[in-house]
Amino acid sequence: MDQVRVGMVGYKFMGKAHSNAYRAAPMFFPNITKPVMKAICGRDPQGVEQARSQFGWESVETDWRELVKRDDIDIVDINAPSDAHKEIALAAAAAGKHLFCEKPLALTLADSREMLEAAEKAGVKHMVGFNYRFAPAVQLAKKLIEEGRLGQIYHFRAWFLQDWIIDPSFPLVWRLQKEIAGSGSHGDLGAHLIDMARFLVGEFSEVIGMSETFVKQRPMPSAMTGLSAKGDADAPLGDVTVDDATLFMTRFENGALGSFEATRFAAGHRCTNSFEINGSKGSVKFDFERLNELQVYFTDDAPDVQGFRRVLATDAAHAYMDAWWPAGHTIGYEHTFTHEVVELMQALSEDRQPVPNFVDGVKCQEVLEAVERSIEQRRWVSIEEM
């Protein structure tokens, strides 16, 4: 394959991130199959036309059903709100289109399994958007673990902290409505932590959790985009039907212990997405706000120089970095999406499933719902139950 023709549903926060990735990938990775930005789809004709012009798409659709039927589309990129994922994915798979879907894969575990089954039945390729895997520093952590340089893994602790809704007058955006988003900080932020843990440490065995919704009602919005919104001071109130914060603990199948915290009420934290892993031979620490760095500690260092070292993961020895800038010249959030597209294009050209894919989306959803069951029933829940 020398090119892959893309049709994308959604054009706001993730739509912009994906569009940038499709444009950047062939420029910096010239040997990959080239993504061709054929059509962008959204319900608002004026808004989607503006996005088409700004992002560089060839054409516009205002009905995703028309998009998935087009003969000049090879893959459908789904970054619309979560409640739309399943219907679009099922129709696209039935039309023989490959699939790239943002996380969480669906509103429920049952829906995510149905999406995976449809993709497998249709024989199409499928990818889920866990972009943080693709930071070179995270890839370095994976390499150190796979090579045994951290030894036996004992602990994985992770936290994703934001504060963008801490003001109780912030409007009731769609991410705060369960029927659209599926869950709040748990499914939005916690899903990334769960996938990171599975990627680096392994499968979950059992979980126990707790959650809280601190602000029960919010004013209805007059406009919203991405993580911002507008609303009138005297607007009617609507119920917040998702969690503001969820914390849980886990045992992994390999015996390691894990702790997870996802919240949108951590004042001063704009996007603190971090993990620490402790093993018998060393530890690593990562913070997305310093995404080019990995803190690394080895127990066999000489006693007089033991301690965490800062590794700047920008040399050509690190994943993807030989395509970018000279050593020490850092990359950013948008590059994780570019690396996702590189993996997707390479998988299509090699006739294999990209990673992560819908299997990973289902596995993540199993853990998300196991935690929700644990909170509801106030007990440890085995992943096998799901």
Coordinates of C-alpha atoms in Angstrom, one line a residue:
M1 CA 0.0 0.0 0.0
D2 CA 1.4 3.4 -0.9
Q3 CA -1.5 5.4 0.6
V4 CA -4.4 5.0 3.0
R5 CA -7.5 7.2 2.5
V6 CA -8.9 8.5 5.8
G7 CA -12.4 9.6 6.7
M8 CA -12.7 11.1 10.2
V9 CA -15.7 11.6 12.4
G10 CA -15.1 14.5 14.8
Y11 CA -13.3 17.7 14.4
K12 CA -12.7 19.4 17.8
F13 CA -10.1 18.5 20.5
M14 CA -9.1 15.0 19.2
G15 CA -10.0 15.9 15.6
K16 CA -7.4 18.6 15.6
A17 CA -4.8 16.2 17.3
H18 CA -5.5 13.4 14.7
S19 CA -5.5 15.8 11.8
N20 CA -2.1 17.2 12.8
A21 CA -0.8 13.6 13.1
Y22 CA -1.9 12.7 9.6
R23 CA -0.2 15.7 8.2
A24 CA 3.1 15.3 10.2
A25 CA 3.6 11.6 9.9
P26 CA 4.6 11.3 6.3
M27 CA 6.8 14.4 6.5
F28 CA 8.9 13.1 9.3
F29 CA 8.5 9.3 8.6
P30 CA 8.7 9.3 4.8
N31 CA 8.9 5.6 4.4
I32 CA 5.5 4.9 5.9
T33 CA 2.3 4.4 3.9
K34 CA 0.9 7.9 3.4
P35 CA -2.4 8.8 5.0
V36 CA -4.6 10.8 2.6
M37 CA -7.0 13.1 4.4
K38 CA -10.1 12.5 2.3
A39 CA -13.1 13.6 4.3
I40 CA -13.9 15.1 7.7
C41 CA -17.4 14.7 9.2
G42 CA -19.4 16.7 11.7
R43 CA -23.0 17.7 12.3
D44 CA -22.5 21.4 12.2
P45 CA -22.0 22.4 8.5
Q46 CA -20.3 25.6 9.3
G47 CA -18.1 24.2 12.0
V48 CA -16.9 21.2 10.0
E49 CA -16.2 23.3 6.9
Q50 CA -14.1 25.6 9.0
A51 CA -12.2 22.6 10.4
R52 CA -11.8 21.1 6.8
S53 CA -10.2 24.3 5.7
Q54 CA -8.0 24.8 8.8
F55 CA -6.9 21.2 9.1
G56 CA -6.4 20.4 5.4
W57 CA -9.1 17.8 4.6
E58 CA -10.2 17.4 1.0
S59 CA -14.0 17.2 1.6
V60 CA -16.8 17.4 4.2
E61 CA -19.6 15.2 5.3
T62 CA -22.3 16.1 7.8
D63 CA -23.7 12.6 8.2
W64 CA -21.3 9.8 9.2
R65 CA -23.5 7.3 7.5
E66 CA -22.6 8.8 4.2
L67 CA -18.9 8.9 5.1
V68 CA -18.7 5.2 5.8
K69 CA -20.4 4.3 2.5
R70 CA -17.8 6.2 0.4
D71 CA -15.7 4.1 -1.9
D72 CA -12.8 6.5 -1.6
I73 CA -12.4 5.8 2.2
D74 CA -10.2 3.0 3.5
I75 CA -10.2 3.7 7.2
V76 CA -12.7 5.5 9.5
D77 CA -11.2 7.6 12.4
I78 CA -13.7 7.9 15.2
N79 CA -13.1 10.7 17.7
A80 CA -16.7 11.8 18.3
P81 CA -18.1 11.7 21.8
S82 CA -18.1 8.2 23.4
D83 CA -21.8 7.5 22.9
A84 CA -21.3 7.5 19.1
H85 CA -18.3 5.1 18.9
K86 CA -20.2 1.9 18.8
E87 CA -22.8 2.7 16.1
I88 CA -20.2 4.3 13.8
A89 CA -17.7 1.4 14.3
L90 CA -20.2 -1.3 13.6
A91 CA -21.4 0.4 10.4
A92 CA -17.8 1.1 9.2
A93 CA -16.7 -2.5 9.9
A94 CA -19.8 -3.8 8.0
A95 CA -18.7 -1.5 5.1
G96 CA -15.2 -3.1 5.1
K97 CA -13.4 0.0 6.5
H98 CA -10.5 -0.2 8.9
L99 CA -11.0 1.4 12.2
F100 CA -9.2 3.9 14.4
C101 CA -11.3 4.8 17.5
E102 CA -10.5 7.1 20.5
K103 CA -10.7 5.8 24.0
P104 CA -12.7 4.7 25.9
L105 CA -13.7 2.3 23.2
A106 CA -17.4 2.4 24.1
L107 CA -19.8 3.3 26.9
T108 CA -20.0 -0.3 28.3
L109 CA -18.0 -3.5 28.3
A110 CA -20.7 -5.2 26.3
D111 CA -20.6 -2.5 23.6
S112 CA -16.8 -2.7 23.4
R113 CA -16.9 -6.5 23.0
E114 CA -19.5 -6.1 20.2
M115 CA -17.2 -3.6 18.4
L116 CA -14.3 -6.0 18.6
E117 CA -16.4 -8.9 17.4
A118 CA -17.7 -6.8 14.5
A119 CA -14.1 -5.8 13.5
E120 CA -12.9 -9.4 13.7
K121 CA -15.9 -10.7 11.7
A122 CA -15.3 -8.1 9.0
G123 CA -11.6 -8.9 8.9
V124 CA -10.6 -5.2 9.2
K125 CA -7.7 -3.7 11.1
H126 CA -8.6 -1.8 14.3
M127 CA -6.7 0.6 16.6
V128 CA -7.7 2.3 19.9
G129 CA -6.2 5.7 20.8
F130 CA -4.1 5.3 23.9
N131 CA -1.6 7.9 22.7
Y132 CA 0.6 8.1 25.9
R133 CA 2.1 4.7 25.1
F134 CA 3.9 6.5 22.3
A135 CA 6.0 8.9 24.3
P136 CA 9.6 7.9 23.8
A137 CA 10.2 8.0 27.5
V138 CA 7.4 5.6 28.1
Q139 CA 8.8 3.3 25.4
L140 CA 12.1 3.5 27.3
A141 CA 10.4 2.3 30.5
K142 CA 8.9 -0.6 28.5
K143 CA 12.3 -1.5 27.2
L144 CA 13.9 -1.5 30.6
I145 CA 11.2 -3.8 32.0
E146 CA 11.2 -6.2 29.0
E147 CA 15.0 -6.5 29.2
G148 CA 14.8 -7.3 33.0
R149 CA 16.8 -4.3 34.0
L150 CA 14.3 -3.4 36.7
G151 CA 14.0 -7.1 37.9
Q152 CA 10.8 -8.4 39.4
I153 CA 8.1 -5.7 39.4
Y154 CA 6.6 -5.1 42.8
H155 CA 4.7 -1.8 42.5
F156 CA 2.9 0.3 39.9
R157 CA 1.4 3.5 41.1
A158 CA -0.2 6.1 38.8
W159 CA -2.1 9.3 39.0
F160 CA -3.9 11.5 36.5
L161 CA -4.7 14.9 38.1
Q162 CA -6.5 17.8 36.5
D163 CA -8.4 20.8 37.8
W164 CA -10.4 22.1 34.9
I165 CA -13.9 21.7 36.5
I166 CA -13.0 22.6 40.1
D167 CA -15.1 25.8 39.8
P168 CA -18.7 24.7 40.6
S169 CA -20.0 27.3 38.1
F170 CA -18.2 25.5 35.2
P171 CA -21.0 24.3 32.8
L172 CA -22.4 20.8 32.5
V173 CA -20.4 19.7 29.4
W174 CA -20.9 16.4 27.7
R175 CA -18.0 14.8 29.6
L176 CA -20.0 15.1 32.8
Q177 CA -23.0 13.3 31.5
K178 CA -22.9 9.5 31.8
E179 CA -25.2 8.8 28.9
I180 CA -22.7 10.5 26.6
A181 CA -19.3 9.9 28.3
G182 CA -19.9 6.6 30.0
S183 CA -18.0 7.8 33.1
G184 CA -16.1 10.8 34.3
S185 CA -12.5 11.0 35.5
H186 CA -12.5 7.2 35.7
G187 CA -13.1 6.5 32.0
D188 CA -11.5 9.6 30.7
L189 CA -8.3 9.8 32.7
G190 CA -8.2 6.4 34.5
A191 CA -8.5 4.6 31.2
H192 CA -5.1 6.0 30.2
L193 CA -3.6 4.8 33.5
I194 CA -5.1 1.3 33.1
D195 CA -3.7 1.0 29.6
M196 CA -0.3 2.2 30.7
A197 CA -0.3 -0.4 33.5
R198 CA -1.3 -3.2 31.2
F199 CA 1.4 -2.0 28.6
L200 CA 4.2 -1.9 31.2
V201 CA 3.4 -4.4 33.9
G202 CA 0.7 -6.8 32.7
E203 CA -2.8 -8.0 33.2
F204 CA -5.0 -7.1 36.2
S205 CA -6.2 -9.8 38.6
E206 CA -8.6 -8.0 41.0
V207 CA -9.6 -4.5 42.0
I208 CA -11.2 -2.4 44.8
G209 CA -12.1 1.2 44.5
M210 CA -14.0 4.3 45.6
S211 CA -15.3 7.4 43.9
E212 CA -17.0 10.7 44.5
T213 CA -18.9 13.4 42.7
F214 CA -18.1 16.6 44.5
V215 CA -20.3 19.0 42.6
K216 CA -23.7 17.4 42.0
Q217 CA -25.3 20.0 39.7
R218 CA -23.9 22.5 37.2
P219 CA -25.3 25.2 34.9
M220 CA -26.3 24.1 31.4
P221 CA -23.7 25.2 28.7
S222 CA -24.4 27.6 25.9
A223 CA -21.3 26.5 24.0
M224 CA -18.5 24.0 24.5
T225 CA -15.4 22.7 22.7
G226 CA -12.6 20.5 23.9
L227 CA -12.2 21.1 27.7
S228 CA -13.7 24.6 27.7
A229 CA -17.3 25.8 27.8
K230 CA -19.4 28.9 28.2
G231 CA -22.6 29.2 30.2
D232 CA -24.9 32.0 31.5
A233 CA -24.8 32.7 35.3
D234 CA -28.6 32.3 35.5
A235 CA -28.7 29.1 33.3
P236 CA -30.8 26.2 34.6
L237 CA -28.9 23.5 36.5
G238 CA -28.4 19.9 35.3
D239 CA -27.3 16.8 37.2
V240 CA -23.7 15.7 37.0
T241 CA -24.0 11.9 36.5
V242 CA -20.4 10.8 36.4
D243 CA -17.6 10.7 39.0
D244 CA -15.4 13.7 39.7
A245 CA -12.7 11.4 41.2
T246 CA -12.0 7.7 41.3
L247 CA -9.3 5.9 43.2
F248 CA -8.6 2.1 43.2
M249 CA -6.1 -0.5 44.1
T250 CA -5.2 -3.7 42.2
R251 CA -3.3 -6.9 42.2
F252 CA -1.7 -7.8 38.9
E253 CA -1.5 -11.4 37.7
N254 CA 2.2 -11.4 38.1
G255 CA 1.9 -10.5 41.8
A256 CA 2.7 -6.8 41.6
L257 CA 0.5 -4.3 43.5
G258 CA -1.0 -1.2 42.0
S259 CA -2.7 2.0 43.0
F260 CA -4.5 4.5 40.7
E261 CA -6.0 8.0 41.2
A262 CA -7.9 9.9 38.6
T263 CA -9.4 13.3 39.4
R264 CA -10.5 16.6 37.9
F265 CA -10.4 18.3 41.3
A266 CA -6.7 18.5 42.0
A267 CA -6.1 22.3 42.2
G268 CA -2.9 23.4 40.5
H269 CA -2.7 20.2 38.3
R270 CA -3.4 21.0 34.7
C271 CA -2.5 17.6 33.3
T272 CA -0.3 15.6 35.8
N273 CA -0.3 12.1 34.2
S274 CA 2.3 10.2 36.1
F275 CA 3.4 6.7 37.1
E276 CA 6.2 5.1 39.2
I277 CA 7.3 1.5 38.9
N278 CA 9.4 -0.2 41.5
G279 CA 11.3 -3.5 40.9
S280 CA 13.9 -5.6 42.6
K281 CA 16.7 -4.1 40.6
G282 CA 15.5 -0.5 40.1
S283 CA 12.7 2.0 39.5
V284 CA 11.4 4.4 36.9
K285 CA 9.3 7.5 37.2
F286 CA 7.4 9.4 34.5
D287 CA 5.4 12.6 34.4
F288 CA 3.6 13.7 31.3
E289 CA 4.2 17.4 32.1
R290 CA 7.9 16.5 31.5
L291 CA 7.2 13.9 28.8
N292 CA 10.7 13.9 27.4
E293 CA 12.2 12.7 30.6
L294 CA 12.3 9.4 32.5
Q295 CA 13.7 9.2 36.0
V296 CA 15.7 5.9 36.3
Y297 CA 17.2 4.3 39.4
F298 CA 19.3 1.1 39.5
T299 CA 20.2 -0.7 42.7
D300 CA 23.5 -1.9 41.4
D301 CA 24.9 1.6 41.0
A302 CA 27.9 2.3 43.2
P303 CA 26.7 3.4 46.7
D304 CA 28.2 6.9 46.4
V305 CA 26.3 7.7 43.2
Q306 CA 23.0 5.9 43.9
G307 CA 19.8 7.9 43.2
F308 CA 17.4 8.7 40.4
R309 CA 19.0 9.9 37.2
R310 CA 17.2 12.1 34.7
V311 CA 17.3 10.5 31.3
L312 CA 16.4 12.8 28.4
A313 CA 14.7 10.5 25.9
T314 CA 15.5 12.5 22.8
D315 CA 18.6 10.7 21.4
A316 CA 18.3 8.6 18.3
A317 CA 18.6 5.5 20.5
H318 CA 15.1 6.2 21.8
A319 CA 11.9 5.1 20.0
Y320 CA 10.8 7.4 17.1
M321 CA 13.4 10.1 17.9
D322 CA 15.7 9.5 14.9
A323 CA 12.9 11.0 12.8
W324 CA 12.7 14.3 14.7
W325 CA 15.4 16.7 15.9
P326 CA 19.0 16.7 17.1
A327 CA 19.6 15.2 20.5
G328 CA 18.2 17.3 23.3
H329 CA 15.6 19.0 21.2
T330 CA 12.4 18.0 22.8
I331 CA 9.0 16.9 21.4
G332 CA 5.5 17.5 22.7
Y333 CA 2.0 16.1 23.2
E334 CA 1.1 16.2 19.5
H335 CA 4.0 13.9 18.7
T336 CA 2.4 11.0 20.6
F337 CA -0.5 11.1 18.1
T338 CA 2.0 11.2 15.2
H339 CA 3.6 8.1 16.5
E340 CA 0.2 6.5 16.8
V341 CA -0.4 7.2 13.1
V342 CA 3.0 5.8 12.3
E343 CA 2.2 2.5 14.0
L344 CA -1.2 2.5 12.3
M345 CA 0.2 3.0 8.8
Q346 CA 3.0 0.5 9.4
A347 CA 0.5 -2.1 10.5
L348 CA -1.7 -1.6 7.5
S349 CA 1.3 -1.9 5.1
E350 CA 2.5 -5.1 7.0
D351 CA -1.0 -6.6 7.1
R352 CA -1.1 -6.9 10.9
Q353 CA -3.2 -5.5 13.7
P354 CA -1.8 -2.3 15.1
V355 CA -1.1 -2.0 18.8
P356 CA -3.0 -1.0 20.9
N357 CA -6.1 -2.3 19.2
F358 CA -9.7 -3.1 20.1
V359 CA -8.5 -6.1 22.2
D360 CA -6.7 -3.6 24.4
G361 CA -9.8 -1.4 24.5
V362 CA -11.9 -4.3 25.7
K363 CA -9.3 -5.3 28.4
C364 CA -9.3 -1.7 29.6
Q365 CA -13.1 -1.6 29.7
E366 CA -13.1 -4.8 31.8
V367 CA -11.0 -3.1 34.5
L368 CA -13.0 0.1 34.3
E369 CA -16.3 -1.8 34.9
A370 CA -14.7 -4.1 37.6
V371 CA -13.8 -1.0 39.5
E372 CA -17.3 0.4 39.1
R373 CA -18.8 -2.9 40.4
S374 CA -16.4 -2.8 43.3
I375 CA -17.5 0.7 44.3
E376 CA -21.2 -0.2 44.0
Q377 CA -20.8 -3.5 46.0
R378 CA -18.0 -2.3 48.3
R379 CA -15.8 -5.4 47.7
W380 CA -12.8 -6.7 45.8
V381 CA -13.8 -7.7 42.3
S382 CA -11.9 -10.2 40.2
I383 CA -11.4 -9.4 36.5
E384 CA -12.5 -12.9 35.7
E385 CA -16.0 -12.0 36.9
M386 CA -16.3 -9.5 34.0

